[in-house]
Amino acid sequence: MMGPGAPTDPGTPMLCPRCRHPNRAQAKFCDECGAAVQVTRASPVLPRDNTAPDIDRADRRQATVLFTDISGYTAQCARSDPEQVQALLGRFYAAMDGVVEAYGGRVFDRAGDAVMAVFGAPVAHGNDGERAVRAALEMHSAAAGLADCDGQPLRLHIGIASGEVVAAVIGAGGKSKYSVTGDTVNLAARLDALAAAGDTLIADALYRSLARVVEARSLGEQALKGLAVPVPVWQVTGLRAAAGERAPLVGRDAELARLMAALETARDSSLGLTIILRGDAGIGKSRLLEEFRARAAALGFGTAAGQVLDFGVGRGQDAVASVL
């Protein structure tokens, strides 16, 4: 029997204990279903039979998958007491779980120092990709506040991809587990493996959907194991300042007139007003607000602003505190 971190034969496939998919010898998660691959030498690959798991309530949906590992973990295990390593993993898991939950994601699996989180399943939001990237940046910060077995700050490498997954409750051996599968899981794992210490690498589709939010550097096309053709990869370097669309404001004359009337009332009475602007995503709230602020500034008003995301209030970042 081999324990965590034990070497395996690079030529021997690892069978997923859940779906029996053969994976590379050093795999931590299954390329097919995302389950943690047990660190045991695989038996010969057999045809699927009645031991295969039952899958119930399969649901195709868009989601964002994040994988993270501790950089240098194998070397850390080799030179540290196992109890120290276990304590380190406990601190690491607690920190990562807290970040993922704060951003509305869910930790699906752990294998050694690796964590798999999903944003968009089982609960979907309108900005799961942004949530995942913001969570990744905070994961790096949280890890830097943890000491490894040598007393040095932890460093992570992270890979993120978004796309269609199949979410389902998979049952085997009398137990059921909610899981996601698909090429998106595989791509995120490959990006995680490619990333260097301190890096967050994201897939091209995710970057393009977040180009107005995320600052990133192109790493060009990268050949990733298991993918037929090289894929564009982006390295996240930070977040952009919030900005509305610069297109001309069209069709909001009535709303803008009401806002300007409120502004005149505040100027004439020297009393403040609170205005709530609400509506579905994408209908132009940010653009209307930008136009209003520009006109208010032209009249000599100060226009302090703060951004509160839909997961901000739960983190103690309400509107008033953000503006102040």
GROMACS .gro file of C-alpha atoms in nm:
model
  324
    1MET     CA    1   0.000   0.000   0.000
    2MET     CA    2   0.125   0.345  -0.081
    3GLY     CA    3   0.056   0.659   0.118
    4PRO     CA    4   0.006   1.018  -0.002
    5GLY     CA    5   0.290   1.140  -0.216
    6ALA     CA    6   0.422   0.788  -0.285
    7PRO     CA    7   0.585   0.748  -0.626
    8THR     CA    8   0.403   0.567  -0.902
    9ASP     CA    9   0.519   0.412  -1.225
   10PRO     CA   10   0.484   0.684  -1.494
   11GLY     CA   11   0.372   0.417  -1.739
   12THR     CA   12   0.095   0.273  -1.525
   13PRO     CA   13  -0.249   0.434  -1.570
   14MET     CA   14  -0.451   0.540  -1.268
   15LEU     CA   15  -0.814   0.424  -1.278
   16CYS     CA   16  -1.070   0.663  -1.139
   17PRO     CA   17  -1.248   0.494  -0.847
   18ARG     CA   18  -1.575   0.655  -0.953
   19CYS     CA   19  -1.599   0.623  -1.332
   20ARG     CA   20  -1.307   0.383  -1.409
   21HIS     CA   21  -1.156   0.626  -1.659
   22PRO     CA   22  -0.778   0.567  -1.706
   23ASN     CA   23  -0.567   0.870  -1.609
   24ARG     CA   24  -0.195   0.944  -1.622
   25ALA     CA   25   0.005   0.798  -1.334
   26GLN     CA   26   0.057   1.128  -1.150
   27ALA     CA   27  -0.302   1.253  -1.189
   28LYS     CA   28  -0.466   1.398  -0.878
   29PHE     CA   29  -0.810   1.435  -1.033
   30CYS     CA   30  -0.988   1.232  -1.298
   31ASP     CA   31  -0.979   1.388  -1.645
   32GLU     CA   32  -1.331   1.258  -1.712
   33CYS     CA   33  -1.535   1.325  -1.398
   34GLY     CA   34  -1.309   1.540  -1.178
   35ALA     CA   35  -1.307   1.298  -0.884
   36ALA     CA   36  -0.997   1.263  -0.670
   37VAL     CA   37  -0.787   0.975  -0.803
   38GLN     CA   38  -0.675   0.742  -0.527
   39VAL     CA   39  -0.298   0.704  -0.501
   40THR     CA   40  -0.291   0.329  -0.564
   41ARG     CA   41  -0.142   0.140  -0.854
   42ALA     CA   42  -0.405   0.076  -1.116
   43SER     CA   43  -0.521  -0.263  -1.224
   44PRO     CA   44  -0.559  -0.340  -1.595
   45VAL     CA   45  -0.830  -0.141  -1.767
   46LEU     CA   46  -1.151  -0.346  -1.783
   47PRO     CA   47  -1.469  -0.286  -1.982
   48ARG     CA   48  -1.740  -0.099  -1.798
   49ASP     CA   49  -1.992  -0.333  -1.635
   50ASN     CA   50  -2.260  -0.333  -1.371
   51THR     CA   51  -2.011  -0.195  -1.116
   52ALA     CA   52  -2.021   0.141  -1.293
   53PRO     CA   53  -2.187   0.419  -1.092
   54ASP     CA   54  -2.548   0.520  -1.140
   55ILE     CA   55  -2.592   0.875  -1.266
   56ASP     CA   56  -2.912   1.060  -1.183
   57ARG     CA   57  -3.049   1.401  -1.278
   58ALA     CA   58  -2.774   1.489  -1.528
   59ASP     CA   59  -2.790   1.857  -1.619
   60ARG     CA   60  -2.590   2.043  -1.884
   61ARG     CA   61  -2.496   2.392  -1.768
   62GLN     CA   62  -2.233   2.663  -1.796
   63ALA     CA   63  -1.987   2.669  -1.508
   64THR     CA   64  -1.635   2.779  -1.419
   65VAL     CA   65  -1.391   2.524  -1.277
   66LEU     CA   66  -1.088   2.617  -1.065
   67PHE     CA   67  -0.797   2.395  -0.961
   68THR     CA   68  -0.524   2.502  -0.720
   69ASP     CA   69  -0.216   2.331  -0.575
   70ILE     CA   70   0.056   2.425  -0.328
   71SER     CA   71   0.380   2.496  -0.513
   72GLY     CA   72   0.665   2.272  -0.398
   73TYR     CA   73   0.437   2.045  -0.198
   74THR     CA   74   0.613   1.719  -0.291
   75ALA     CA   75   0.953   1.851  -0.177
   76GLN     CA   76   0.788   1.986   0.137
   77CYS     CA   77   0.655   1.638   0.220
   78ALA     CA   78   0.994   1.479   0.162
   79ARG     CA   79   1.170   1.695   0.421
   80SER     CA   80   0.892   1.744   0.678
   81ASP     CA   81   0.730   1.537   0.950
   82PRO     CA   82   0.397   1.386   0.832
   83GLU     CA   83   0.212   1.544   1.123
   84GLN     CA   84   0.343   1.886   1.019
   85VAL     CA   85   0.221   1.821   0.666
   86GLN     CA   86  -0.124   1.720   0.789
   87ALA     CA   87  -0.147   2.036   0.999
   88LEU     CA   88  -0.040   2.239   0.696
   89LEU     CA   89  -0.311   2.081   0.482
   90GLY     CA   90  -0.570   2.153   0.750
   91ARG     CA   91  -0.482   2.523   0.746
   92PHE     CA   92  -0.470   2.526   0.367
   93TYR     CA   93  -0.808   2.358   0.321
   94ALA     CA   94  -0.977   2.586   0.574
   95ALA     CA   95  -0.843   2.898   0.403
   96MET     CA   96  -0.934   2.782   0.051
   97ASP     CA   97  -1.281   2.665   0.155
   98GLY     CA   98  -1.349   3.001   0.315
   99VAL     CA   99  -1.252   3.194   0.003
  100VAL     CA  100  -1.452   2.971  -0.232
  101GLU     CA  101  -1.763   2.992  -0.015
  102ALA     CA  102  -1.734   3.369   0.019
  103TYR     CA  103  -1.749   3.402  -0.360
  104GLY     CA  104  -2.045   3.167  -0.401
  105GLY     CA  105  -1.852   2.864  -0.525
  106ARG     CA  106  -1.830   2.511  -0.396
  107VAL     CA  107  -1.530   2.290  -0.322
  108PHE     CA  108  -1.598   1.962  -0.502
  109ASP     CA  109  -1.286   1.763  -0.427
  110ARG     CA  110  -0.946   1.752  -0.261
  111ALA     CA  111  -0.648   1.528  -0.332
  112GLY     CA  112  -0.335   1.588  -0.129
  113ASP     CA  113  -0.254   1.955  -0.177
  114ALA     CA  114  -0.494   2.000  -0.470
  115VAL     CA  115  -0.838   2.159  -0.446
  116MET     CA  116  -1.109   2.159  -0.712
  117ALA     CA  117  -1.379   2.427  -0.688
  118VAL     CA  118  -1.674   2.501  -0.916
  119PHE     CA  119  -1.862   2.826  -0.965
  120GLY     CA  120  -2.201   2.785  -1.131
  121ALA     CA  121  -2.299   2.441  -1.003
  122PRO     CA  122  -2.512   2.351  -0.822
  123VAL     CA  123  -2.599   2.721  -0.777
  124ALA     CA  124  -2.551   2.951  -1.077
  125HIS     CA  125  -2.494   3.327  -1.075
  126GLY     CA  126  -2.472   3.577  -1.356
  127ASN     CA  127  -2.098   3.630  -1.303
  128ASP     CA  128  -1.951   3.296  -1.205
  129GLY     CA  129  -1.639   3.350  -1.416
  130GLU     CA  130  -1.563   3.679  -1.243
  131ARG     CA  131  -1.628   3.520  -0.905
  132ALA     CA  132  -1.377   3.245  -0.981
  133VAL     CA  133  -1.102   3.486  -1.088
  134ARG     CA  134  -1.156   3.711  -0.787
  135ALA     CA  135  -1.152   3.404  -0.564
  136ALA     CA  136  -0.823   3.293  -0.723
  137LEU     CA  137  -0.658   3.627  -0.649
  138GLU     CA  138  -0.778   3.611  -0.289
  139MET     CA  139  -0.656   3.252  -0.262
  140HIS     CA  140  -0.305   3.370  -0.341
  141SER     CA  141  -0.334   3.638  -0.074
  142ALA     CA  142  -0.477   3.396   0.182
  143ALA     CA  143  -0.201   3.143   0.111
  144ALA     CA  144   0.067   3.410   0.160
  145GLY     CA  145  -0.067   3.453   0.513
  146LEU     CA  146  -0.009   3.082   0.590
  147ALA     CA  147   0.328   2.938   0.683
  148ASP     CA  148   0.452   2.611   0.536
  149CYS     CA  149   0.646   2.352   0.736
  150ASP     CA  150   0.962   2.563   0.700
  151GLY     CA  151   0.791   2.880   0.820
  152GLN     CA  152   0.778   3.031   0.470
  153PRO     CA  153   0.462   3.176   0.310
  154LEU     CA  154   0.268   2.930   0.098
  155ARG     CA  155   0.259   2.987  -0.277
  156LEU     CA  156  -0.007   2.847  -0.508
  157HIS     CA  157  -0.056   2.784  -0.876
  158ILE     CA  158  -0.409   2.802  -1.015
  159GLY     CA  159  -0.586   2.712  -1.339
  160ILE     CA  160  -0.937   2.822  -1.436
  161ALA     CA  161  -1.161   2.738  -1.732
  162SER     CA  162  -1.526   2.798  -1.809
  163GLY     CA  163  -1.767   2.623  -2.040
  164GLU     CA  164  -2.032   2.355  -2.056
  165VAL     CA  165  -2.023   2.083  -1.793
  166VAL     CA  166  -2.255   1.799  -1.704
  167ALA     CA  167  -2.366   1.824  -1.343
  168ALA     CA  168  -2.521   1.518  -1.184
  169VAL     CA  169  -2.566   1.318  -0.868
  170ILE     CA  170  -2.349   1.009  -0.908
  171GLY     CA  171  -2.414   0.713  -0.684
  172ALA     CA  172  -2.183   0.416  -0.622
  173GLY     CA  173  -2.144   0.176  -0.334
  174GLY     CA  174  -2.454   0.308  -0.161
  175LYS     CA  175  -2.321   0.665  -0.155
  176SER     CA  176  -2.422   0.963  -0.368
  177LYS     CA  177  -2.216   1.265  -0.462
  178TYR     CA  178  -2.287   1.572  -0.672
  179SER     CA  179  -2.024   1.603  -0.943
  180VAL     CA  180  -1.939   1.788  -1.264
  181THR     CA  181  -1.773   1.638  -1.570
  182GLY     CA  182  -1.664   1.755  -1.913
  183ASP     CA  183  -1.377   1.904  -2.111
  184THR     CA  184  -1.388   2.219  -1.899
  185VAL     CA  185  -1.276   2.018  -1.595
  186ASN     CA  186  -0.985   1.870  -1.790
  187LEU     CA  187  -0.879   2.209  -1.929
  188ALA     CA  188  -0.877   2.373  -1.586
  189ALA     CA  189  -0.663   2.089  -1.446
  190ARG     CA  190  -0.416   2.121  -1.734
  191LEU     CA  191  -0.388   2.498  -1.684
  192ASP     CA  192  -0.322   2.439  -1.314
  193ALA     CA  193  -0.042   2.197  -1.402
  194LEU     CA  194   0.108   2.451  -1.644
  195ALA     CA  195   0.099   2.742  -1.399
  196ALA     CA  196   0.412   2.842  -1.208
  197ALA     CA  197   0.424   2.946  -0.843
  198GLY     CA  198   0.207   3.253  -0.792
  199ASP     CA  199   0.037   3.221  -1.131
  200THR     CA  200  -0.331   3.216  -1.219
  201LEU     CA  201  -0.379   3.089  -1.573
  202ILE     CA  202  -0.716   3.112  -1.746
  203ALA     CA  203  -0.856   2.976  -2.069
  204ASP     CA  204  -0.915   3.199  -2.369
  205ALA     CA  205  -1.296   3.182  -2.356
  206LEU     CA  206  -1.295   3.293  -1.993
  207TYR     CA  207  -1.055   3.580  -2.061
  208ARG     CA  208  -1.265   3.710  -2.349
  209SER     CA  209  -1.578   3.709  -2.135
  210LEU     CA  210  -1.394   3.906  -1.863
  211ALA     CA  211  -1.171   4.132  -2.073
  212ARG     CA  212  -1.334   4.443  -1.924
  213VAL     CA  213  -1.278   4.314  -1.572
  214VAL     CA  214  -0.947   4.126  -1.578
  215GLU     CA  215  -0.595   4.243  -1.659
  216ALA     CA  216  -0.409   3.955  -1.823
  217ARG     CA  217  -0.096   3.880  -2.025
  218SER     CA  218  -0.112   3.648  -2.323
  219LEU     CA  219   0.112   3.341  -2.301
  220GLY     CA  220   0.032   3.250  -2.660
  221GLU     CA  221  -0.084   2.907  -2.764
  222GLN     CA  222   0.022   2.626  -2.533
  223ALA     CA  223   0.023   2.252  -2.601
  224LEU     CA  224  -0.160   2.085  -2.312
  225LYS     CA  225  -0.160   1.711  -2.248
  226GLY     CA  226  -0.480   1.545  -2.363
  227LEU     CA  227  -0.581   1.829  -2.598
  228ALA     CA  228  -0.553   1.774  -2.973
  229VAL     CA  229  -0.441   2.127  -3.059
  230PRO     CA  230  -0.259   2.405  -2.870
  231VAL     CA  231  -0.488   2.650  -2.693
  232PRO     CA  232  -0.447   3.022  -2.609
  233VAL     CA  233  -0.361   3.079  -2.243
  234TRP     CA  234  -0.375   3.399  -2.037
  235GLN     CA  235  -0.194   3.487  -1.715
  236VAL     CA  236  -0.402   3.701  -1.480
  237THR     CA  237  -0.212   4.005  -1.353
  238GLY     CA  238  -0.491   4.190  -1.174
  239LEU     CA  239  -0.833   4.348  -1.203
  240ARG     CA  240  -0.933   4.650  -1.408
  241ALA     CA  241  -1.103   4.950  -1.252
  242ALA     CA  242  -1.479   4.943  -1.305
  243ALA     CA  243  -1.592   5.139  -1.606
  244GLY     CA  244  -1.919   5.172  -1.793
  245GLU     CA  245  -1.970   5.154  -2.166
  246ARG     CA  246  -1.856   5.458  -2.365
  247ALA     CA  247  -2.126   5.432  -2.630
  248PRO     CA  248  -2.366   5.728  -2.666
  249LEU     CA  249  -2.658   5.718  -2.423
  250VAL     CA  250  -2.975   5.638  -2.616
  251GLY     CA  251  -3.335   5.599  -2.503
  252ARG     CA  252  -3.293   5.701  -2.139
  253ASP     CA  253  -3.416   6.060  -2.157
  254ALA     CA  254  -3.697   6.010  -1.903
  255GLU     CA  255  -3.475   5.836  -1.648
  256LEU     CA  256  -3.198   6.092  -1.692
  257ALA     CA  257  -3.444   6.379  -1.652
  258ARG     CA  258  -3.562   6.237  -1.318
  259LEU     CA  259  -3.204   6.201  -1.199
  260MET     CA  260  -3.120   6.557  -1.298
  261ALA     CA  261  -3.433   6.686  -1.122
  262ALA     CA  262  -3.322   6.511  -0.804
  263LEU     CA  263  -2.979   6.668  -0.844
  264GLU     CA  264  -3.131   7.016  -0.872
  265THR     CA  265  -3.344   6.950  -0.564
  266ALA     CA  266  -3.035   6.851  -0.366
  267ARG     CA  267  -2.852   7.163  -0.483
  268ASP     CA  268  -3.141   7.399  -0.400
  269SER     CA  269  -3.228   7.245  -0.062
  270SER     CA  270  -2.878   7.140   0.048
  271LEU     CA  271  -3.031   6.809   0.154
  272GLY     CA  272  -2.913   6.472   0.031
  273LEU     CA  273  -3.126   6.215  -0.149
  274THR     CA  274  -3.103   5.841  -0.196
  275ILE     CA  275  -3.189   5.698  -0.536
  276ILE     CA  276  -3.216   5.328  -0.609
  277LEU     CA  277  -3.150   5.233  -0.972
  278ARG     CA  278  -3.244   4.875  -1.042
  279GLY     CA  279  -3.304   4.651  -1.342
  280ASP     CA  280  -3.196   4.336  -1.520
  281ALA     CA  281  -2.833   4.279  -1.611
  282GLY     CA  282  -2.722   4.436  -1.938
  283ILE     CA  283  -2.993   4.699  -1.980
  284GLY     CA  284  -2.758   4.995  -1.930
  285LYS     CA  285  -2.764   5.083  -1.559
  286SER     CA  286  -2.389   5.145  -1.548
  287ARG     CA  287  -2.400   5.360  -1.862
  288LEU     CA  288  -2.688   5.569  -1.723
  289LEU     CA  289  -2.504   5.617  -1.394
  290GLU     CA  290  -2.187   5.718  -1.577
  291GLU     CA  291  -2.378   5.984  -1.774
  292PHE     CA  292  -2.541   6.114  -1.457
  293ARG     CA  293  -2.207   6.140  -1.278
  294ALA     CA  294  -2.054   6.324  -1.573
  295ARG     CA  295  -2.335   6.579  -1.576
  296ALA     CA  296  -2.322   6.618  -1.196
  297ALA     CA  297  -1.947   6.682  -1.214
  298ALA     CA  298  -2.006   6.946  -1.482
  299LEU     CA  299  -2.237   7.125  -1.234
  300GLY     CA  300  -1.969   7.124  -0.966
  301PHE     CA  301  -2.078   6.821  -0.763
  302GLY     CA  302  -1.830   6.574  -0.618
  303THR     CA  303  -1.889   6.225  -0.756
  304ALA     CA  304  -1.734   5.971  -0.520
  305ALA     CA  305  -1.813   5.615  -0.624
  306GLY     CA  306  -1.762   5.263  -0.496
  307GLN     CA  307  -1.831   4.923  -0.646
  308VAL     CA  308  -2.020   4.657  -0.453
  309LEU     CA  309  -2.051   4.320  -0.625
  310ASP     CA  310  -2.344   4.092  -0.556
  311PHE     CA  311  -2.129   3.891  -0.315
  312GLY     CA  312  -1.982   4.200  -0.145
  313VAL     CA  313  -2.237   4.267   0.128
  314GLY     CA  314  -2.182   3.924   0.277
  315ARG     CA  315  -1.813   4.009   0.306
  316GLY     CA  316  -1.877   4.328   0.503
  317GLN     CA  317  -1.848   4.551   0.198
  318ASP     CA  318  -2.180   4.730   0.186
  319ALA     CA  319  -2.247   5.035  -0.029
  320VAL     CA  320  -2.178   5.307   0.228
  321ALA     CA  321  -1.849   5.155   0.343
  322SER     CA  322  -1.740   5.104  -0.018
  323VAL     CA  323  -1.804   5.468  -0.112
  324LEU     CA  324  -1.639   5.601   0.202
   0.00000   0.00000   0.00000
